[in-house]
Tab-separated table of C-alpha atoms and ligand atoms in Angstrom:
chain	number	residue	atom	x	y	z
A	1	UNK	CA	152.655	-29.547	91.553
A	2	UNK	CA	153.692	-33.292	90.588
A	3	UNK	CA	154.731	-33.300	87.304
A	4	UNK	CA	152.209	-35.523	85.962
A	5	UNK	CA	149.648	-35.222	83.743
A	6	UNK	CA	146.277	-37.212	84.936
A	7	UNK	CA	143.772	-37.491	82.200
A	8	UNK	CA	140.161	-36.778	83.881
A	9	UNK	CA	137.293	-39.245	83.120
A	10	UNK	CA	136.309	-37.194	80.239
A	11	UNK	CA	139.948	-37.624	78.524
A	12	UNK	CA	138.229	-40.385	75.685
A	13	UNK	CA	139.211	-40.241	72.239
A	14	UNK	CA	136.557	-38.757	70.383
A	15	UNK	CA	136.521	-41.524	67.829
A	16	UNK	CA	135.182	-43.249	70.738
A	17	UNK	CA	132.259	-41.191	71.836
A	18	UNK	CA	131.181	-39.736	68.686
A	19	UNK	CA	129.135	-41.691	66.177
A	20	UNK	CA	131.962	-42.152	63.107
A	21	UNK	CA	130.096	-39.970	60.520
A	22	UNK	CA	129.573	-37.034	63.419
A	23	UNK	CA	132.944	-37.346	63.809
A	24	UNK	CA	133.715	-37.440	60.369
A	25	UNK	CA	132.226	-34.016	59.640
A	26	UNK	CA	133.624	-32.281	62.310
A	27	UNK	CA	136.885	-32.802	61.122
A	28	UNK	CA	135.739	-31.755	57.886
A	29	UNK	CA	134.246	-28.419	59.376
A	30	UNK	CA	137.476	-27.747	61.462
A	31	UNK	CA	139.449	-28.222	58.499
A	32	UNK	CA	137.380	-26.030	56.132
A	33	UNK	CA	137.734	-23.458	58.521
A	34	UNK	CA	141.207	-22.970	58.638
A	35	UNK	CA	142.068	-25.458	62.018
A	36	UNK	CA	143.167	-28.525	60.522
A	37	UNK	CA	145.250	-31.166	62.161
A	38	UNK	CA	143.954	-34.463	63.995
A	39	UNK	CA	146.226	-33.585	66.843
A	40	UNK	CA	144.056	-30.937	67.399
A	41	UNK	CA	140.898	-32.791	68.093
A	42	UNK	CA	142.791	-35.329	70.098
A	43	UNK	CA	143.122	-32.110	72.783
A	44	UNK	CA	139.570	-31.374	73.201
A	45	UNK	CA	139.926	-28.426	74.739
A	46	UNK	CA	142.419	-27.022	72.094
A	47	UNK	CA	139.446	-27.743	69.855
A	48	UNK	CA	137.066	-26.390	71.899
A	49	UNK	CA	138.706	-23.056	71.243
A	50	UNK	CA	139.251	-23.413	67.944
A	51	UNK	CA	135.626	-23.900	67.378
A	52	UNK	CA	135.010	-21.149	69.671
A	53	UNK	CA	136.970	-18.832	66.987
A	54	UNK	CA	135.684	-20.370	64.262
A	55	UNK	CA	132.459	-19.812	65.228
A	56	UNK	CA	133.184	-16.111	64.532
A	57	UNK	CA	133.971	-17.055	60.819
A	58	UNK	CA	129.962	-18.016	60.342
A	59	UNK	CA	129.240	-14.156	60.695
A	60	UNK	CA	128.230	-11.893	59.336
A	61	UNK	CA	126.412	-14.377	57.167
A	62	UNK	CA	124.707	-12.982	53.772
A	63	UNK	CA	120.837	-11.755	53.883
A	64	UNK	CA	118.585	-13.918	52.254
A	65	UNK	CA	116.652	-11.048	50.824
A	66	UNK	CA	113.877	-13.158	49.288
A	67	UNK	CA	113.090	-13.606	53.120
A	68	UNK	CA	113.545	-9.901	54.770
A	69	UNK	CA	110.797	-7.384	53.494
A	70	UNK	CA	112.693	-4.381	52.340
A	71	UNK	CA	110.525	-1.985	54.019
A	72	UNK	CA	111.350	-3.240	57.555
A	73	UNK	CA	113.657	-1.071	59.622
A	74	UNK	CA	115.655	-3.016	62.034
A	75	UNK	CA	115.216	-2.311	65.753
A	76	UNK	CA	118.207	-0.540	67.658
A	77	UNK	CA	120.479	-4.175	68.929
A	78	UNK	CA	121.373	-2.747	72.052
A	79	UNK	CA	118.055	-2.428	72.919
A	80	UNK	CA	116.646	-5.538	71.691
A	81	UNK	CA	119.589	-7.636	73.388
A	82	UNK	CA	119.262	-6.267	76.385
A	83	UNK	CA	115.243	-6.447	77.113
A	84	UNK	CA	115.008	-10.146	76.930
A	85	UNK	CA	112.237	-13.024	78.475
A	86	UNK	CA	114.490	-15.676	79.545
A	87	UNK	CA	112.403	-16.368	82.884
A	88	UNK	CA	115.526	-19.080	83.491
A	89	UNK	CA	117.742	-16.039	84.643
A	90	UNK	CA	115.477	-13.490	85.899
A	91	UNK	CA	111.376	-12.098	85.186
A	92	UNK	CA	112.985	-8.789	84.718
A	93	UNK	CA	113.357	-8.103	81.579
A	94	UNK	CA	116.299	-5.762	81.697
A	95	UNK	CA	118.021	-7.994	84.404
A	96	UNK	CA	118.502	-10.931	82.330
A	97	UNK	CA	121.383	-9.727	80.613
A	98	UNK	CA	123.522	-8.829	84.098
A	99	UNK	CA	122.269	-12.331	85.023
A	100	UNK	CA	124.033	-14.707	82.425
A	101	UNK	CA	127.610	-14.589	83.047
A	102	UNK	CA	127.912	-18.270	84.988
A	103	UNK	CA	125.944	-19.909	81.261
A	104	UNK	CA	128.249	-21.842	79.739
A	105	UNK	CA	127.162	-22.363	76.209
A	106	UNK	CA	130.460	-24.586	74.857
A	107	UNK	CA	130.285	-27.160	74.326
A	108	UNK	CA	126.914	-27.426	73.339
A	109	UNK	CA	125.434	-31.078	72.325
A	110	UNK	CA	122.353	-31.113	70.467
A	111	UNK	CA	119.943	-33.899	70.698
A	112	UNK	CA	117.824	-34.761	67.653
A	113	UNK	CA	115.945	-38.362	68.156
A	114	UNK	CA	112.672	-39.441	68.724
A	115	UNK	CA	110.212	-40.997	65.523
A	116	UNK	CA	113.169	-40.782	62.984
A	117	UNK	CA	115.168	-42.937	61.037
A	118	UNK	CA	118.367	-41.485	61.599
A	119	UNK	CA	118.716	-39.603	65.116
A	120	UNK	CA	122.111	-38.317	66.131
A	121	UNK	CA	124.027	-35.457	68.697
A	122	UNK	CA	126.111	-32.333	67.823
A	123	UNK	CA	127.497	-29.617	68.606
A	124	UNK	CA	125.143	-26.463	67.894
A	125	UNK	CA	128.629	-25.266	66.083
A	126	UNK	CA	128.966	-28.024	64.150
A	127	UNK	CA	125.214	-27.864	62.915
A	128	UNK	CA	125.786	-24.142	61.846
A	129	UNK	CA	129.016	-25.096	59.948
A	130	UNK	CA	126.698	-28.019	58.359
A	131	UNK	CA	123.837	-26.692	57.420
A	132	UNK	CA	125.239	-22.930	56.440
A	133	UNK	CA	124.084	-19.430	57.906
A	134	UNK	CA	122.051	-17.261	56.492
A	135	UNK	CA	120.360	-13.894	57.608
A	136	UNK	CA	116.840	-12.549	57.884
A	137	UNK	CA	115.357	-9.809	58.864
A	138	UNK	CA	111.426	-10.884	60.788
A	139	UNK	CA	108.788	-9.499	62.538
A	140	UNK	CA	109.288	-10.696	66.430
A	141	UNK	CA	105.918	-10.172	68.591
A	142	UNK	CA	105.943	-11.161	72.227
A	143	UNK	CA	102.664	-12.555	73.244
A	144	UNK	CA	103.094	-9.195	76.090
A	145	UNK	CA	102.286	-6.534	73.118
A	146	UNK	CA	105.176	-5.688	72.398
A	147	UNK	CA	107.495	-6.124	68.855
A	148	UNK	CA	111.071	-5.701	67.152
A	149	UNK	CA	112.426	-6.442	63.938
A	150	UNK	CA	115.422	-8.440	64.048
A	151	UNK	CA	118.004	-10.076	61.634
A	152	UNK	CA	118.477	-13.637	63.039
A	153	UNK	CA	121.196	-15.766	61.849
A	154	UNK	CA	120.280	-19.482	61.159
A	155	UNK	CA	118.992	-22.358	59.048
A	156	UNK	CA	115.713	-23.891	58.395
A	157	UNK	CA	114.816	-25.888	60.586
A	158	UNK	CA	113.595	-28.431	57.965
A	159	UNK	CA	116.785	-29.263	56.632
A	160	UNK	CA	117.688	-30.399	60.108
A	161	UNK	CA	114.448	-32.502	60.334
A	162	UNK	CA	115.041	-34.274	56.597
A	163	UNK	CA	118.776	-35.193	57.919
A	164	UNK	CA	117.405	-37.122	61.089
A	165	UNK	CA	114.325	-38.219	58.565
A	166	UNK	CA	111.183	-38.382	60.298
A	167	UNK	CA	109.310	-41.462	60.022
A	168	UNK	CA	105.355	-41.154	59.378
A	169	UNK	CA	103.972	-41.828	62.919
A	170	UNK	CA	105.414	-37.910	63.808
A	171	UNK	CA	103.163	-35.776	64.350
A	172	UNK	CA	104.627	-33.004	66.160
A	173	UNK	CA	108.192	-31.517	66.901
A	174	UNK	CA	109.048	-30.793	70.686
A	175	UNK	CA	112.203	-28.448	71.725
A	176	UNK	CA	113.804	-28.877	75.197
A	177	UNK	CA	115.933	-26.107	76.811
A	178	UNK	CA	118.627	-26.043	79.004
A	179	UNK	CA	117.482	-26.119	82.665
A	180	UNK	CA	120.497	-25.488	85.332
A	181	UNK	CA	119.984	-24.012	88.408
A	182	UNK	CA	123.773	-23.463	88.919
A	183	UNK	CA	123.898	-21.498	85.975
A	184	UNK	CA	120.277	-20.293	85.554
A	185	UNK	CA	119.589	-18.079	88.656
A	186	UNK	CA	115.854	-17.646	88.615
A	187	UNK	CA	115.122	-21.546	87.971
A	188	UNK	CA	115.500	-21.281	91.829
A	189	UNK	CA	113.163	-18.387	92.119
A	190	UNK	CA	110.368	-19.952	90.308
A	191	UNK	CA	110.440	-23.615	91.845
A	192	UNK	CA	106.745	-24.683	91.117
A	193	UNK	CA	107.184	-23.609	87.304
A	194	UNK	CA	107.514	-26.729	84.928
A	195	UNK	CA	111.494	-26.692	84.120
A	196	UNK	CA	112.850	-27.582	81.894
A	197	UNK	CA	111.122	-25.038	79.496
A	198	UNK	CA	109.517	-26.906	76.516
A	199	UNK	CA	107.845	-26.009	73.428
A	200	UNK	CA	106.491	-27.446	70.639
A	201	UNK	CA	105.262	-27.226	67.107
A	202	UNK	CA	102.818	-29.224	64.413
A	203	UNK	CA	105.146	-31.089	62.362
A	204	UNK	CA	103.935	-29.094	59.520
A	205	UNK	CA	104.171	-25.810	60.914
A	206	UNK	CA	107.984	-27.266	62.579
A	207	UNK	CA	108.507	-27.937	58.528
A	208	UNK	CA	107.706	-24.457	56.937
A	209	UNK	CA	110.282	-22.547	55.597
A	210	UNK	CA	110.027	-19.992	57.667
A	211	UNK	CA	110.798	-21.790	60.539
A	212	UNK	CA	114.365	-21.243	61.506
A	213	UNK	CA	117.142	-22.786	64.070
A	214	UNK	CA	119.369	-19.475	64.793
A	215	UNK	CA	122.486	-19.541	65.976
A	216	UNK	CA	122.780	-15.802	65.477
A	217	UNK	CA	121.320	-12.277	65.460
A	218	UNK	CA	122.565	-8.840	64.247
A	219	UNK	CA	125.701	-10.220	62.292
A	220	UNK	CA	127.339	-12.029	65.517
A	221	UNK	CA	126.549	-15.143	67.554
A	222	UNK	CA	123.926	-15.113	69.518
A	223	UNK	CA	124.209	-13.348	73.261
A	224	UNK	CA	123.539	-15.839	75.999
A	225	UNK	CA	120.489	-13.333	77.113
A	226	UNK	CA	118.938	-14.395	73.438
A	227	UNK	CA	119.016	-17.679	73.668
A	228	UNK	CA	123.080	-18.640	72.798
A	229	UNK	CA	124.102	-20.810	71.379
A	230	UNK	CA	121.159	-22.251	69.303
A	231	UNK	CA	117.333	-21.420	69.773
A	232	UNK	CA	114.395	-21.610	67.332
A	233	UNK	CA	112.327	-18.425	65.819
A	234	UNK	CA	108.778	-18.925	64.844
A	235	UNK	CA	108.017	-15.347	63.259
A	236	UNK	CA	104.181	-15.924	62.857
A	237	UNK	CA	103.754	-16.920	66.791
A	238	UNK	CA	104.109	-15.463	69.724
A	239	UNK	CA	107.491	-14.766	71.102
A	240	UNK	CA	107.221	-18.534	74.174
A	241	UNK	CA	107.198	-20.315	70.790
A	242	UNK	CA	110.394	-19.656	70.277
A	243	UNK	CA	112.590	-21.563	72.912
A	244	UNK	CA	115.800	-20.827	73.581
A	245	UNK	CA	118.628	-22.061	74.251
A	246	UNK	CA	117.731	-25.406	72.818
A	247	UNK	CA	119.752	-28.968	74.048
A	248	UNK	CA	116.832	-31.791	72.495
A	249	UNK	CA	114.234	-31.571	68.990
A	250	UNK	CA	112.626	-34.972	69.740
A	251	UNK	CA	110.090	-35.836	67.094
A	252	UNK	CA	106.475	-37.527	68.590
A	253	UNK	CA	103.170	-38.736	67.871
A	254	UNK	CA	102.063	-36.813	70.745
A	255	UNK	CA	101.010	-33.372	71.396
A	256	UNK	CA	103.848	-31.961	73.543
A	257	UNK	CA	102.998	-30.245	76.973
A	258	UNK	CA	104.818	-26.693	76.890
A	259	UNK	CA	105.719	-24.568	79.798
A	260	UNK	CA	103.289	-21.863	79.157
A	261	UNK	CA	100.152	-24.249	78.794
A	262	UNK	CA	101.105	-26.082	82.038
A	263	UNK	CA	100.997	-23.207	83.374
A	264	UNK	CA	97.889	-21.312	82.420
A	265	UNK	CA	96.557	-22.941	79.048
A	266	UNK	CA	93.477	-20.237	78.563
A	267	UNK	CA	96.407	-17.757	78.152
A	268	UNK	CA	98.923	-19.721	76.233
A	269	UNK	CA	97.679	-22.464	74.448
A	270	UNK	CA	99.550	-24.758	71.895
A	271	UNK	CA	99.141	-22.780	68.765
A	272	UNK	CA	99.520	-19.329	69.913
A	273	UNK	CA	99.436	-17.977	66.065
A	274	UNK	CA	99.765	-13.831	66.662
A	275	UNK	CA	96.124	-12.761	65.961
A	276	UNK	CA	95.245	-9.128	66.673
A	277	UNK	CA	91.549	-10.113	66.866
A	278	UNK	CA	91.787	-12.652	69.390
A	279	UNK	CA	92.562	-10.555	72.972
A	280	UNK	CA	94.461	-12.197	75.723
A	281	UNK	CA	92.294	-12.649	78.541
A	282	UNK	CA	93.458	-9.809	80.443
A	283	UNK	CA	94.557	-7.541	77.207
A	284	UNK	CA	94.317	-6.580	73.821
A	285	UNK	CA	96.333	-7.847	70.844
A	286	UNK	CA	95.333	-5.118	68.493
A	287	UNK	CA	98.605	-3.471	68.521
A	288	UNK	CA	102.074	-3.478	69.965
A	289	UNK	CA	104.617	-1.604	71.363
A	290	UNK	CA	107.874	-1.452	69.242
A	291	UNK	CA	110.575	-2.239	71.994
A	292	UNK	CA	113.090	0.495	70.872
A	293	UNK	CA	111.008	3.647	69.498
A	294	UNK	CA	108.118	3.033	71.722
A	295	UNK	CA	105.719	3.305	68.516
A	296	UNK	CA	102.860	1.577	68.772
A	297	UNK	CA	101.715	0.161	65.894
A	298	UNK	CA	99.164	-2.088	64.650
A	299	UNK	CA	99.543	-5.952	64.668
A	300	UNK	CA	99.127	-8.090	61.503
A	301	UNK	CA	97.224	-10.782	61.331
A	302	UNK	CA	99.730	-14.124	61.492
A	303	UNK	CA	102.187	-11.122	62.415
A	304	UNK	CA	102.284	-9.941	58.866
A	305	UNK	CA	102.970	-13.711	57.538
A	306	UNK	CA	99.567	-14.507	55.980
A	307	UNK	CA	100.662	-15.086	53.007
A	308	UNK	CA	102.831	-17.626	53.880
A	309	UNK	CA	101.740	-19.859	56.030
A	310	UNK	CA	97.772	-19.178	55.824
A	311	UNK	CA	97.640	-22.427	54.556
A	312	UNK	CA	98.489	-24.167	57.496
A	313	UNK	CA	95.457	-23.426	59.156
A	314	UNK	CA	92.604	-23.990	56.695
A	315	UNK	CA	89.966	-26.174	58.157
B	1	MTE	N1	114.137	-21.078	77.459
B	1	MTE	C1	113.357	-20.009	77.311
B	1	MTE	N2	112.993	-19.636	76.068
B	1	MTE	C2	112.201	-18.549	75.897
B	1	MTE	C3	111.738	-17.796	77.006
B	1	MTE	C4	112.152	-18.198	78.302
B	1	MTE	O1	111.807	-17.601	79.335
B	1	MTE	N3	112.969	-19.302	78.417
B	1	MTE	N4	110.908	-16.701	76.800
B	1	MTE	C5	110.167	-16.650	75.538
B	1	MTE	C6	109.526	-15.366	75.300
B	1	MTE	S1	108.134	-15.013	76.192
B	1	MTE	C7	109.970	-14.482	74.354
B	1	MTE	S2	109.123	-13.080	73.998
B	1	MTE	C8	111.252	-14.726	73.653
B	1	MTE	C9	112.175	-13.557	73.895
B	1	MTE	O2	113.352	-13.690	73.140
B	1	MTE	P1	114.440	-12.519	73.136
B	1	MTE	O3	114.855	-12.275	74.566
B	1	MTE	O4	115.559	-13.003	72.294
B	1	MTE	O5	113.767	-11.305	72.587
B	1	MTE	O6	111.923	-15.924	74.066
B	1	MTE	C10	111.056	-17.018	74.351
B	1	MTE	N5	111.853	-18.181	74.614
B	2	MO	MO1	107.090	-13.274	75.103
């Protein structure tokens, strides 16, 4: 080995690549945490690592217990993170897990553009370190009949949206996911599907509070199988509402075209609220399947969230 040191294309300063303010903050958020030094950030990779472990320092982060109904009993992790729809790696749900080891979810740049005033990139790290962690314990109901109750870790996803500030022509809020077939073994398997996998809310229902970007679940990062490093949770909708994984939030005038309603819209149309009185076309929605106790039990209307976000939907 020459004793030379050859600086790949990527080798720029980051002053360079990174909008000033960005890069502003992240210095801010490394040195909060404990990894200051500009020297540091000059190595990327050092950096990289750094914010790797000080990722860790975000959790636990405290319950928000105006938003986790004390009666809920968690469902059992293990189970939860290892049942997962992530079609990207496999359609079995208990193969998804085994299937995630080639993901690589750092570093992780965030796109957030579109009808706004003030678009910009980051890091799905550095957006946790800005916008603070908090946990809550929801309802989660896959559109399949079954349900868990899970403490995500996150932010609202409205204090991301008035950052970027949306101007008035935005009507709705679209989320991109990651789509590599290198990475993501069953992209290959399912070649006519629509990749990447998109979603999309109402602008309205994108800016309720309960609307979160999580970065977390059970009191540690998020597991690649769940959507690592950054995904958004929709507790009143079905489970596809909730992409994970997330690399763009582009806000339009335009009703975004999801995955699921390319691909059979009768089944999975835009809104998708969980309604127990409205079957799928092939089967009920009266009740659900807890994923770890195998209790069934009966589904709420707006999956128990009526009385928040009811008013969404009055005509
Ligand atoms: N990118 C992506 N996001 C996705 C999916 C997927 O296949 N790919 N599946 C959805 C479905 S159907 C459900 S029920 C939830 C499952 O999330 P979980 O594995 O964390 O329980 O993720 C949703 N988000
Ligand atoms: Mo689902």
């Amino acid at each position: 080995m020459p004793n030379v040191i050859i600086r790949p294309d990527w080798h720029l300063a980051e002053s360079r690549v990174t909008p000033e303010r960005a890069y502003r903050d992240r210095r801010k958020f490394l040195r909060e945490l404990g990894f200051a030094g500009g020297g540091l950030l000059a190595a990327s990779l050092a950096a990289r690592d750094a914010q790797a472990a000080a990722a860790t320092k975000l959790y636990p982060a405290q319950r928000n217990v105006a938003f986790s109904p004390p009666d809920l009993k968690l469902s059992n992790e293990r189970v939860f993170t290892t049942y997962n729809n992530f079609y990207e790696f496999s359609t079995d749900k208990e193969a998804v897990v085994d299937r995630v080891d080639k993901f690589v979810i750092a570093p992780w740049p965030v796109k957030i553009h579109g009808l706004c005033e003030k678009p910009f990139t980051a890091d799905a790290q550095e957006l946790a370190a800005e916008f603070g962690l908090e946990e809550r314990v929801y309802r989660f109901r896959c559109v399949e009949a079954w349900g868990a109750v899970v403490p995500w870790t996150g932010f609202e996803l409205r204090k991301l949206l008035a950052k970027v500030q949306p101007k008035a022509g935005a009507k709705f809020v679209k989320f991109v996911t990651a789509a590599r077939p290198d990475q993501m073994p069953g992209i290959n398997r399912l070649r006519g599907y629509p990749w990447p996998y998109t979603e999309g809310l109402r602008i309205e229902e994108a800016m309720h509070p309960l609307t979160m970007l999580v970065t977390g679940v059970y009191g540690k990062p998020l597991p690649k199988q769940n959507g690592a490093p950054i995904r958004v949770v929709v507790p009143w909708k079905y489970g596809y509402k909730s992409g994970k994984s997330l690399v763009e939030i582009e806000l339009t005038d335009q009703q975004p075209k999801t995955l699921w309603e390319t691909l059979s819209a009768e089944e999975y149309p835009f809104e998708s609220n969980v309604d127990p009185a409205k079957p799928h076309p092939r089967w009920s929605q009266a009740t659900e399947r807890q994923v770890d106790t195998g209790d069934r039990i009966r589904t709420l209307p707006l999956n128990g969230y009526g009385a928040q976000v009811a008013g969404l939907y009055k005509k």
